[in-house]
Structures are given as structure tokens and as C-alpha cells.
Tab-separated table of C-alpha atoms and ligand atoms in Angstrom:
chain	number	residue	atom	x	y	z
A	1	UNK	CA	0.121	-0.627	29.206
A	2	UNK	CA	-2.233	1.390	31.338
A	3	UNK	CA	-0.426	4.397	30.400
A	4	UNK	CA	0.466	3.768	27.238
A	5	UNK	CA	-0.746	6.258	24.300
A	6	UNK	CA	-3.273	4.182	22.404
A	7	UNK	CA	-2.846	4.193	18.369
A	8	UNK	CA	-6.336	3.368	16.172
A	9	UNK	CA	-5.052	1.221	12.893
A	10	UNK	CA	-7.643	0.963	10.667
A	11	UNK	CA	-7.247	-2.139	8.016
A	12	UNK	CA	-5.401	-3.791	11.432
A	13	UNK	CA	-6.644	-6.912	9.539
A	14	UNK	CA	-4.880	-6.559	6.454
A	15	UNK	CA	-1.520	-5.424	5.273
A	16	UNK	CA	-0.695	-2.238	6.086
A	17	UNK	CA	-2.488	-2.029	9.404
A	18	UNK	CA	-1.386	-5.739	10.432
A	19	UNK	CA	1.843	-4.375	10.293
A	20	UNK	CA	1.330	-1.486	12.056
A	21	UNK	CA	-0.816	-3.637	14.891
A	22	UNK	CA	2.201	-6.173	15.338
A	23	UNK	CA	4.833	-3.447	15.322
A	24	UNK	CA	3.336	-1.893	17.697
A	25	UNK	CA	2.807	-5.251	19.590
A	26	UNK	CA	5.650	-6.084	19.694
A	27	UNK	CA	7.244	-3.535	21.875
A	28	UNK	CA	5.153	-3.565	24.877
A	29	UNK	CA	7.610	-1.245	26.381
A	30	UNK	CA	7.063	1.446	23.499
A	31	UNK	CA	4.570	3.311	25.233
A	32	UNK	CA	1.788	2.714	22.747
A	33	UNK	CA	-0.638	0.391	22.851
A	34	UNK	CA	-2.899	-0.718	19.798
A	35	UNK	CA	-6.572	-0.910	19.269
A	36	UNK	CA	-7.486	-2.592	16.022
A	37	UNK	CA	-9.831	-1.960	13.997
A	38	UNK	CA	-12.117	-4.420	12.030
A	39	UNK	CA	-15.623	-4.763	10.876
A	40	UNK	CA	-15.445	-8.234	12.268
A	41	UNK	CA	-13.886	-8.507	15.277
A	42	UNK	CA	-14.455	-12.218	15.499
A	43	UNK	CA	-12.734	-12.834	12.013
A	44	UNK	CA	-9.297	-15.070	12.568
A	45	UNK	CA	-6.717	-11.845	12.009
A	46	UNK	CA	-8.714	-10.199	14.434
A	47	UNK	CA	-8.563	-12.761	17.235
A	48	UNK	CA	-4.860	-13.614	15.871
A	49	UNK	CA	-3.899	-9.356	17.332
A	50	UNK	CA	-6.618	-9.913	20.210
A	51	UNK	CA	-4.613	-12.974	21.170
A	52	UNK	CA	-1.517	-10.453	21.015
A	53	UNK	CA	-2.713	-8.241	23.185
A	54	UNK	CA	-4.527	-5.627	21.017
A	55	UNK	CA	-8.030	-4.117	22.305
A	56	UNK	CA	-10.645	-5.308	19.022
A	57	UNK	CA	-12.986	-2.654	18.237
A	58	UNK	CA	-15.815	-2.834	15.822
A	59	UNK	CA	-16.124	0.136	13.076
A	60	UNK	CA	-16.938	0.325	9.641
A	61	UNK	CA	-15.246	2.696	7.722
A	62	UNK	CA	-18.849	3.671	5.528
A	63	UNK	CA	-19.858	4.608	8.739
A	64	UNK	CA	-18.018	7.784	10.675
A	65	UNK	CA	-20.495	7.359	13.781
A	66	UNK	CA	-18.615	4.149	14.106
A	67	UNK	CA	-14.996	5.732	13.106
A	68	UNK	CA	-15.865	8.729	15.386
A	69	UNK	CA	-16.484	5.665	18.584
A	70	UNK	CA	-13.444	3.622	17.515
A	71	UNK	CA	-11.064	6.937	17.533
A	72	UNK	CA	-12.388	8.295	21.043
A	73	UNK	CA	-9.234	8.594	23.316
A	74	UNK	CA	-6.934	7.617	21.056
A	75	UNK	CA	-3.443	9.265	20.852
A	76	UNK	CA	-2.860	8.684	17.106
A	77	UNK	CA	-5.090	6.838	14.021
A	78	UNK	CA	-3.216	5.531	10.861
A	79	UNK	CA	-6.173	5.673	8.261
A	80	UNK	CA	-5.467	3.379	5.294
A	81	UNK	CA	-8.669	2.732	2.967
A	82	UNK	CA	-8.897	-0.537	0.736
A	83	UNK	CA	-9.918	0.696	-2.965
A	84	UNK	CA	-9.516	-3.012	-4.478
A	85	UNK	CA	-12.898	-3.788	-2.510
A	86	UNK	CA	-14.667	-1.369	-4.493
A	87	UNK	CA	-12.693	0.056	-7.404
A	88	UNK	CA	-14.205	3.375	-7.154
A	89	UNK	CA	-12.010	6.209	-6.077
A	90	UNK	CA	-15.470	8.359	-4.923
A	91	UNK	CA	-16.142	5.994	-2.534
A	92	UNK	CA	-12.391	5.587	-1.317
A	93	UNK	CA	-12.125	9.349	-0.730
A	94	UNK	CA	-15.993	9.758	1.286
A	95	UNK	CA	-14.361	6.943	3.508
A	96	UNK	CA	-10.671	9.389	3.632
A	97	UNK	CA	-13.082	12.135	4.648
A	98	UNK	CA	-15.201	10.337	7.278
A	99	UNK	CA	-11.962	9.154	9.179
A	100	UNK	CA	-10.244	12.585	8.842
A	101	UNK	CA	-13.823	13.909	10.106
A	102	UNK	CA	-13.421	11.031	13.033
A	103	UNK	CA	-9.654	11.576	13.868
A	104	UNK	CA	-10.811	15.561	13.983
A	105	UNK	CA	-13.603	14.616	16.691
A	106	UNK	CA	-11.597	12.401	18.446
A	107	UNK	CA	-8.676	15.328	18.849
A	108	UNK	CA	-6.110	12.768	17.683
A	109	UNK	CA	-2.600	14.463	18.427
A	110	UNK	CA	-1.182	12.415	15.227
A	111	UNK	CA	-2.859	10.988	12.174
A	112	UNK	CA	-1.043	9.228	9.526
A	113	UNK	CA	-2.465	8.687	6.099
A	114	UNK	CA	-1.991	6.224	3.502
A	115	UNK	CA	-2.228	7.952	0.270
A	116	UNK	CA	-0.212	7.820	-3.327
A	117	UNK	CA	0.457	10.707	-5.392
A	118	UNK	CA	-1.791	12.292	-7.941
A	119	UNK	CA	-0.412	10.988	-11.291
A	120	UNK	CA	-2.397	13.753	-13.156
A	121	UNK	CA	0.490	16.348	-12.281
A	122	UNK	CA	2.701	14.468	-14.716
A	123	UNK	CA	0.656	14.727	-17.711
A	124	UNK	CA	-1.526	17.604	-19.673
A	125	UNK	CA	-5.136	16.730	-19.287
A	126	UNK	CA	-5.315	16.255	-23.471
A	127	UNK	CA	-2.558	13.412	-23.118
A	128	UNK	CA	-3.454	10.742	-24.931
A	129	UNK	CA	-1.189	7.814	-23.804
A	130	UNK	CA	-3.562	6.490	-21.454
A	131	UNK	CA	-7.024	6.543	-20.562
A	132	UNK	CA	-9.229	8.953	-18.507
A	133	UNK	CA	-10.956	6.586	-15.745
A	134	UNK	CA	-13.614	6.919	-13.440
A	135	UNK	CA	-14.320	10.322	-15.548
A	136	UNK	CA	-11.473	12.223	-13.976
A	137	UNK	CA	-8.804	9.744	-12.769
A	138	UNK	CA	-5.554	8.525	-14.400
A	139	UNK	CA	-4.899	5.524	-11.750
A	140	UNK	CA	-8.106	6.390	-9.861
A	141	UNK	CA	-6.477	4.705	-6.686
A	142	UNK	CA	-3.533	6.809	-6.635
A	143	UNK	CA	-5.320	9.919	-7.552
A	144	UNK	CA	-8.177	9.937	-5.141
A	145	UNK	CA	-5.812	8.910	-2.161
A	146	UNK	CA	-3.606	12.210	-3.343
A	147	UNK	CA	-6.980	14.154	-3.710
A	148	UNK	CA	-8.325	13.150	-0.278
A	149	UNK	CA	-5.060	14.316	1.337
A	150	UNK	CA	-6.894	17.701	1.505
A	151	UNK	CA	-9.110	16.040	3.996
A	152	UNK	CA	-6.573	15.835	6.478
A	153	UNK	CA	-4.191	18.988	5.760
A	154	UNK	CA	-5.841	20.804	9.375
A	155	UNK	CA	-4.843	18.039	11.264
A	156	UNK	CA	-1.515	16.812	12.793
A	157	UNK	CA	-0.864	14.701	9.757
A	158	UNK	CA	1.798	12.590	8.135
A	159	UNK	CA	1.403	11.569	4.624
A	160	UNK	CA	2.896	8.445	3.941
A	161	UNK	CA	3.430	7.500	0.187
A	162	UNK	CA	3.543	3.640	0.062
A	163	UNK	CA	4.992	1.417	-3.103
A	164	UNK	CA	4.110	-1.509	-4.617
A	165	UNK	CA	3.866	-4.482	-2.412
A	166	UNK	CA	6.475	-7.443	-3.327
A	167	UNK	CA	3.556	-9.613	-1.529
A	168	UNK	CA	1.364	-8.681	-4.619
A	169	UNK	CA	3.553	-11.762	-6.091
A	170	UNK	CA	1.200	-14.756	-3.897
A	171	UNK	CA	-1.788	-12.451	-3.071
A	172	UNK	CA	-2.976	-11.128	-5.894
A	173	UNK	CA	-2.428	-14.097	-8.122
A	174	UNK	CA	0.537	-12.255	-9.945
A	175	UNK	CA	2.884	-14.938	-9.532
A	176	UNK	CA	4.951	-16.151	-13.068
A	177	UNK	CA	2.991	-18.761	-14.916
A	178	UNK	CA	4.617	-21.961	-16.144
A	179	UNK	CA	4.769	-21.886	-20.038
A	180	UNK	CA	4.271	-24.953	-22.611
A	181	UNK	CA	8.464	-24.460	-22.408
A	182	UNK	CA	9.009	-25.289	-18.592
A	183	UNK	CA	9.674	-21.426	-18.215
A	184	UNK	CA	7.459	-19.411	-16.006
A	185	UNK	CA	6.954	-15.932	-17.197
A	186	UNK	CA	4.676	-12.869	-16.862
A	187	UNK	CA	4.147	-10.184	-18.348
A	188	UNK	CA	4.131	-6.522	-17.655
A	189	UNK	CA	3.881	-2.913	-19.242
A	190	UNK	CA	7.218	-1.616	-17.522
A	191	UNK	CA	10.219	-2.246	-20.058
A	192	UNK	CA	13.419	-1.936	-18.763
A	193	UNK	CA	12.460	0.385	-15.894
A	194	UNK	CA	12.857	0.245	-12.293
A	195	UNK	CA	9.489	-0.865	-9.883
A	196	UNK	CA	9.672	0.783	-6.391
A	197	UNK	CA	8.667	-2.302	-4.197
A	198	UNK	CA	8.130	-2.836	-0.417
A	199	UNK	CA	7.585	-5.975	2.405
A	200	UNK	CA	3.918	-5.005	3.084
A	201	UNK	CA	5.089	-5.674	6.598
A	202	UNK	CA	7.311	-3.170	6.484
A	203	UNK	CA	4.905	-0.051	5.513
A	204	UNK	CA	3.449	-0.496	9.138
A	205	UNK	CA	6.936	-1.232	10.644
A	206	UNK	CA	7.525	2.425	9.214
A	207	UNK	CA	4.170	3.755	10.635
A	208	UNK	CA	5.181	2.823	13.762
A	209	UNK	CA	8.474	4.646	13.426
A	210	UNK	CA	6.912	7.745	12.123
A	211	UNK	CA	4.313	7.636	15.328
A	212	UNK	CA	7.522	6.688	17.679
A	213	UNK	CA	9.381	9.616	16.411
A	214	UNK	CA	5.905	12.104	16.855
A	215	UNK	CA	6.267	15.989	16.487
A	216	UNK	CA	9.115	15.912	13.837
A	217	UNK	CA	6.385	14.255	11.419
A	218	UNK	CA	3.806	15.979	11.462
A	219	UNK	CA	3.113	18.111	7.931
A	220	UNK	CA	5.625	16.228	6.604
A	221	UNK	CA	5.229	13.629	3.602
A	222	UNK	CA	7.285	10.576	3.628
A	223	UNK	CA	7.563	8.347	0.717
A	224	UNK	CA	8.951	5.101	1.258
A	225	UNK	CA	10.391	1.791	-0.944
A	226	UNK	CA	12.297	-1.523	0.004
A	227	UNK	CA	14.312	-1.628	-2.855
A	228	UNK	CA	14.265	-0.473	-6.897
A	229	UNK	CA	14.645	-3.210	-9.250
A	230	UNK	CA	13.504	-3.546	-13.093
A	231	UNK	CA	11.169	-6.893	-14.008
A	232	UNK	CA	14.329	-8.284	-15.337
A	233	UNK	CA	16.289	-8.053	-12.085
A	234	UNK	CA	12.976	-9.185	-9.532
A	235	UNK	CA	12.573	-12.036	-12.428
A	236	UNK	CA	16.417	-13.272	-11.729
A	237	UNK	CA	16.068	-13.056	-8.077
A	238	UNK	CA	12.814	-15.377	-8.193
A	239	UNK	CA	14.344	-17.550	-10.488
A	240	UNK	CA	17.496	-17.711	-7.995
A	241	UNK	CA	15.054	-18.067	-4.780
A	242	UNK	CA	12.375	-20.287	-5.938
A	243	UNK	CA	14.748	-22.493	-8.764
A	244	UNK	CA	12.622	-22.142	-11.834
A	245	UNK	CA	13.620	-20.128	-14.726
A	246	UNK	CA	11.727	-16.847	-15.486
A	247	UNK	CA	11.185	-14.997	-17.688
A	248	UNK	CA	9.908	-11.220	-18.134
A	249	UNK	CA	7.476	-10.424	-21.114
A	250	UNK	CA	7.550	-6.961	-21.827
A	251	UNK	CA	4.138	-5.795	-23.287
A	252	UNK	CA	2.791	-2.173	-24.634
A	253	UNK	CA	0.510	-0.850	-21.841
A	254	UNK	CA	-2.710	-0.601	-24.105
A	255	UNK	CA	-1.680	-4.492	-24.259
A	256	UNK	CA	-1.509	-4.795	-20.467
A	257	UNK	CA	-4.801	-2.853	-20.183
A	258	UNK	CA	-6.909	-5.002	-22.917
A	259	UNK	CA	-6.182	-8.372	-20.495
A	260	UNK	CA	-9.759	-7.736	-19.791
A	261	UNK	CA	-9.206	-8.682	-15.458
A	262	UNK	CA	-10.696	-6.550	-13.193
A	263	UNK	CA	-8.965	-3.668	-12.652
A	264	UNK	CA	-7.060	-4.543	-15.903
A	265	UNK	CA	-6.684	-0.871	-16.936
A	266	UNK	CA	-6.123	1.003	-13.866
A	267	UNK	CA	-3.781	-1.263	-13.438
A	268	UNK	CA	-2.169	-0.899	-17.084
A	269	UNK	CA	-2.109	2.803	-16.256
A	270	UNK	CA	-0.275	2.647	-13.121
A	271	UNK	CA	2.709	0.470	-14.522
A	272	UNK	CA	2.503	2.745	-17.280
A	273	UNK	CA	3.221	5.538	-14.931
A	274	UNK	CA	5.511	3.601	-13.266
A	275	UNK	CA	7.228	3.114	-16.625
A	276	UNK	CA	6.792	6.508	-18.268
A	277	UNK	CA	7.993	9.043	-15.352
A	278	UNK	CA	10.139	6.417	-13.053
A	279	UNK	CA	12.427	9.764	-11.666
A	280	UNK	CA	9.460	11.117	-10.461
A	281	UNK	CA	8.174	7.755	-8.928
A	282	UNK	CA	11.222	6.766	-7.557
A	283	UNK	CA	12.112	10.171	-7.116
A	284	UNK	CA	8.729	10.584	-4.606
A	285	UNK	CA	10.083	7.656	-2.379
A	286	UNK	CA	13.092	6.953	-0.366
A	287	UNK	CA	14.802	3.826	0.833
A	288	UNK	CA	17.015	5.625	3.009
A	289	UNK	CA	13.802	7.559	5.359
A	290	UNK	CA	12.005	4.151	5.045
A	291	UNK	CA	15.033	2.334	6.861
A	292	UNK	CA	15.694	5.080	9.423
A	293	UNK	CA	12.045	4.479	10.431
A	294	UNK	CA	12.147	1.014	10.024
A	295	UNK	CA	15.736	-0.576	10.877
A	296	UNK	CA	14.837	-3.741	10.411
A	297	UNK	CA	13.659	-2.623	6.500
A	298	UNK	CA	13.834	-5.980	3.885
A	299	UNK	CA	14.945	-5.784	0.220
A	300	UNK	CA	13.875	-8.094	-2.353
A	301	UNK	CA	16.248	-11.465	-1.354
A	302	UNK	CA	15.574	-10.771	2.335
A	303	UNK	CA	11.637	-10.601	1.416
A	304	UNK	CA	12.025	-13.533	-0.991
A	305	UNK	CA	13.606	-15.698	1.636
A	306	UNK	CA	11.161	-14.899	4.438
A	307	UNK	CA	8.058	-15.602	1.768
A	308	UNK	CA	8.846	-18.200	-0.822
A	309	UNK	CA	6.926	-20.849	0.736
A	310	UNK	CA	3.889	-18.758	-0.099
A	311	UNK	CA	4.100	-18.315	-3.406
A	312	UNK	CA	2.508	-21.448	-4.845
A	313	UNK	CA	3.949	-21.812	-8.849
A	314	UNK	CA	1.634	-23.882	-11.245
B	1	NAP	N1	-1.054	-3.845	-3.042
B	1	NAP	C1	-0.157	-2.891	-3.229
B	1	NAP	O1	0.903	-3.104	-3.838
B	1	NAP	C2	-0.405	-1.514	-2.684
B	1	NAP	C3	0.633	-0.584	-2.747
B	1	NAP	C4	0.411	0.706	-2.259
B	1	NAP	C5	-0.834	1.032	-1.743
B	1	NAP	N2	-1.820	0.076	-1.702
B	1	NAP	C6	-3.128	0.467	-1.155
B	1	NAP	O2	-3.351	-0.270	0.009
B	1	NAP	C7	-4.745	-0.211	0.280
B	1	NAP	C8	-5.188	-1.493	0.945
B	1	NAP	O3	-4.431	-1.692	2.107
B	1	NAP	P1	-4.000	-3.166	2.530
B	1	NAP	O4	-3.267	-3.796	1.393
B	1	NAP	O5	-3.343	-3.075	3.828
B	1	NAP	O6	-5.423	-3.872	2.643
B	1	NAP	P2	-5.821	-5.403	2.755
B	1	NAP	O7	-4.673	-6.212	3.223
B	1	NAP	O8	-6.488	-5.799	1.475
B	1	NAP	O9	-6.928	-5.379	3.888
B	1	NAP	C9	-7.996	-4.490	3.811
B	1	NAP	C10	-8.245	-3.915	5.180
B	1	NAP	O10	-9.178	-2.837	5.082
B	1	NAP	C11	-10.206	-3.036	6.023
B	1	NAP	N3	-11.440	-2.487	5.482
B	1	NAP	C12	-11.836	-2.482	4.188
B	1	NAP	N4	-13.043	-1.901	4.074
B	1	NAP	C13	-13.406	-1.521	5.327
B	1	NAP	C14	-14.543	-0.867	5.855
B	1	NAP	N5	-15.573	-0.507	5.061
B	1	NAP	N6	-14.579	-0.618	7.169
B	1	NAP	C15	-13.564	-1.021	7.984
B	1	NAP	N7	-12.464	-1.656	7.531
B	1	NAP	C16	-12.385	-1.894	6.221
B	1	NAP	C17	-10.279	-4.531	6.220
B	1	NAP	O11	-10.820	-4.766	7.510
B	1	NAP	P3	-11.980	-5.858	7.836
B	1	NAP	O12	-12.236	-6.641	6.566
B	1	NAP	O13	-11.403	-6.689	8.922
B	1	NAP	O14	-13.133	-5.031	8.261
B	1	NAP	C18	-8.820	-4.931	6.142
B	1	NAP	O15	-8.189	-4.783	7.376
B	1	NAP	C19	-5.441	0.036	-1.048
B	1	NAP	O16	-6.200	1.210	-1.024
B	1	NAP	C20	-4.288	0.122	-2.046
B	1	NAP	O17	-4.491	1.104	-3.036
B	1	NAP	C21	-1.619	-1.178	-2.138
């Protein structure tokens, strides 16, 4: 351990970074040790990679004097930023830019950032299918992630293009709703196209591969999924796994976006992308690089199996 090269996760507590922090936990004999970073350190996930062995540190990400302290030393920083705490993509790419800025003073020999691709390039600016957002944004969280990769193009960077986590299913309330019928259904803007999905676990299983395998990285952009499946197909494979029946609405995605949640339209316009230009989404992401990063890489069933007990029907 003393030796060991130390890797700064930001959003260790969450998702991404949690996978990251137990990948890297887990192999004590990798050479790289992890220091997680939290705003509170004494917060259960936190003592839960603590309790693992990880070294805690305190930083806020609205605050680079505190990125620039949690980065000192370290070998490499994954930088992940969480726009669903704020919705705004301004604010998601000032935080990009102070953890490039910290990563820069901290001479880390290899960043990775989490970004998405800007969905602008696949439309004219006058095309009306969806809505501008935020003023300037199509799906403002994939477009100021891709806009905020400029932040980091002078240092030894990976970009890595993440998909759509399968886990969205029990966290983000997204899970099929019984109907008056027994059937549980949901609805989504995507017809019959194909969703590129992911274990959240994985994307930080694949971090860890891309920091593992170092120099070859670096400038490079890797775009990763778990498997492709329409809403029909993930539908039949829940039904299968959890032994309900499901069923798939199909809705127009000025439908999707008038639901009126939070987030309601940027979300409407990212399934819409999804939907609209799936060979360039798809295209962008790659289940083959994902699984020689990640060996261990799940698809749908093999998620499904490891994470039906969460997903609580009613
Ligand atoms: N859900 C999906 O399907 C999906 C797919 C692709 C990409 N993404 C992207 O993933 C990102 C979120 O990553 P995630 O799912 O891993 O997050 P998450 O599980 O929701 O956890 C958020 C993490 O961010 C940290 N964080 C947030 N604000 C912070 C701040 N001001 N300072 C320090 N830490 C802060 C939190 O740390 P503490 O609270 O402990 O401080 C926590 O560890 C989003 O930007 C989203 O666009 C999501």
C-alpha cells in the first residue's frame, strides 16, 4: 500500500465513483490505492470505503481550493460531476473546470473524465423536433459534459462516454407501474429502438481498467455499454426475472416531455436522441472495449439477477 499510486475518485459515494473506489479496493495488490472523495466523510458510503480501506478526504467540488487539497499527490483523479443535483449544465461545467484546474495543480499523470457527447452535432440549430434548453442545450447534461471536455484536452486525459444506467430501474423511481389490469407497464419515447445500458458498477470497474492499463489511454475516448436492447426486449427480461407481466408503452417524445417531473424534458430529449440517431449512440459506445477493461462486464440478465431484490414493484 505504501507504495501504491494513489487514485482521487470524486462521487466515491455514489455510482460511478463507488465503483471505481471498490474496484480499486478490491485488488490490494494492484498497485493503486484509493482516496475517496466526499463532502461528508462521516456519511454511511463513506465510512462503508473507509471501513475498506480507502483514505476519506473532505472536498467539495464548488470549491477547487478544496479539489486542489484532495488531488495533492495523487497519481490519477477520475472527475465525474452529478448534474441531477442541480439541473443546470453552467454549474456542472464551472465544477468540470475547477477539477481539471485541480488535477492540473496537482500534476496528476492521468485524469479520466466522465462526460457524454454533445447531441447538438446531430441536428441543425433551426431543428425543430425538440426543444432548446437551458438557452443553448439539447440534453443540457450531455452537452455541457461534451462542452467541458475542452477543460481537460492539456492534460493526460481519458474521456470516458458512459450509458444509461440499468440501476436507473430502482433508483430513480423508473420501475414499471402495476396497471388497473395486473400488468405493470411504463412508458417511454424510444419506439422500437435499441437503449445502450450499463451495471453502474461496472462504469468504475472500467475506470479502473483504463487507469490499470495507463499510457495507452491517454487522449483517447472510450465509450462504453453493457448490452443494447429495445424497451420491448429489457420489458421481457423483467417480466422473465421479476414474474410479472410488462408491458412497454410507446409514447411521442413531446408526450414524454409534457409528464411535467422534474427533469421531464431533458429527459424527453435524451430518449428522443436515443431514439432518433441510435447508430450514432450506439455507434459512440462499445461493448467489446468496455469488457476488455472490465472482464467481469454484466449484461442485462446477469444485472437483473444480481439486483432484483431492489427493485420494489407496487
Ligand atoms: N443515471 C444514468 O443513467 C447516467 C448515465 C450516464 C451518465 N450519468 C451521469 O452520472 C452523473 C452522476 O454520477 P453518479 O450516478 O455516479 O452519481 P450519484 O450516484 O448520484 O452520486 C453523486 C456523487 O457526486 C458527489 N457530489 C455531488 N456534488 C458534489 C459536490 N458539490 N462536491 C463533492 N461531491 C459531490 C456525491 O458525493 P457526496 O454527496 O458524498 O459529497 C456523490 O458521490 C451525472 O452527471 C449523470 O449525468 C448518469
Amino acid at each position: 500500500m505504501a507504495n501504491s499510486k494513489v487514485i482521487a475518485v470524486t462521487g466515491a459515494t455514489g455510482s460511478q465513483g463507488g465503483g471505481l473506489a471498490r474496484a480499486i479496493l478490491a485488488d490490494p495488490s494492484g498497485g493503486f490505492a484509493c482516496r475517496a472523495i466526499t463532502r461528508d466523510p462521516n456519511k454511511d458510503k463513506a465510512r462503508e470505503l473507509a471501513a475498506k480501506g480507502a483514505e476519506v478526504v473532505r472536498a467539495d467540488m464548488d470549491d477547487v481550493e478544496s479539489l486542489k487539497k484532495a488531488f495533492a499527490g495523487a497519481h490519477g483523479v477520475y472527475c465525474v460531476t452529478n448534474f441531477w443535483e442541480h439541473f443546470s449544465a453552467e454549474k456542472e461545467k464551472t465544477q468540470a473546470k475547477d477539477m481539471a484546474d485541480a488535477a492540473r495543480a496537482a500534476g496528476a499523470k492521468h485524469v479520466i473524465w466522465s462526460t457524454l457527447e454533445d447531441t447538438r452535432t446531430l441536428m441543425s440549430p433551426g431543428d425543430t423536433r425538440m426543444p432548446m434548453l437551458q438557452g443553448k442545450y439539447r440534453v443540457p447534461h450531455f452537452d455541457g459534459k461534451a462542452e467541458a471536455d475542452a477543460y481537460f484536452s492539456d492534460l493526460p486525459v481519458t474521456y470516458l462516454v458512459t450509458s444509461f444506467y440499468w440501476d436507473n430501474i430502482y433508483m430513480f423511481g423508473m420501475a414499471p407501474k402495476k396497471g388497473d389490469d395486473g400488468v405493470y407497464g411504463w412508458t417511454f419515447p424510444m419506439s422500437d429502438k435499441k437503449l445502450a445500458g450499463i451495471a453502474a458498477e461496472d462504469i468504475g470497474k472500467v475506470a479502473y481498467g483504463i487507469f490499470k492499463a495507463g499510457q495507452q489511454y491517454i487522449g483517447k475516448t472510450v465509450g462504453i455499454t453493457g448490452e443494447n436492447l429495445t424497451l420491448t426486449e429489457i420489458s421481457d427480461k423483467l417480466a422473465k426475472g421479476l414474474g410479472v407481466r410488462v408491458k412497454y408503452n410507446a409514447v411521442e417524445p413531446d408526450a414524454y416531455r409534457s409528464f411535467g417531473f422534474p427533469g421531464a424534458d431533458e429527459m424527453g430529449n435524451m430518449f428522443q436522441i436515443y431514439r432518433d440517431f441510435e447508430k450514432e449512440v450506439l455507434g459512440a459506445r462499445s461493448r467489446d472495449a468496455a469488457r476488455s477493461l472490465n472482464p467481469s462486464l454484466q449484461n442485462f440478465d446477469q444485472w437483473l439477477a444480481l439486483n432484483k431484490s431492489k427493485i420494489h414493484l407496487d
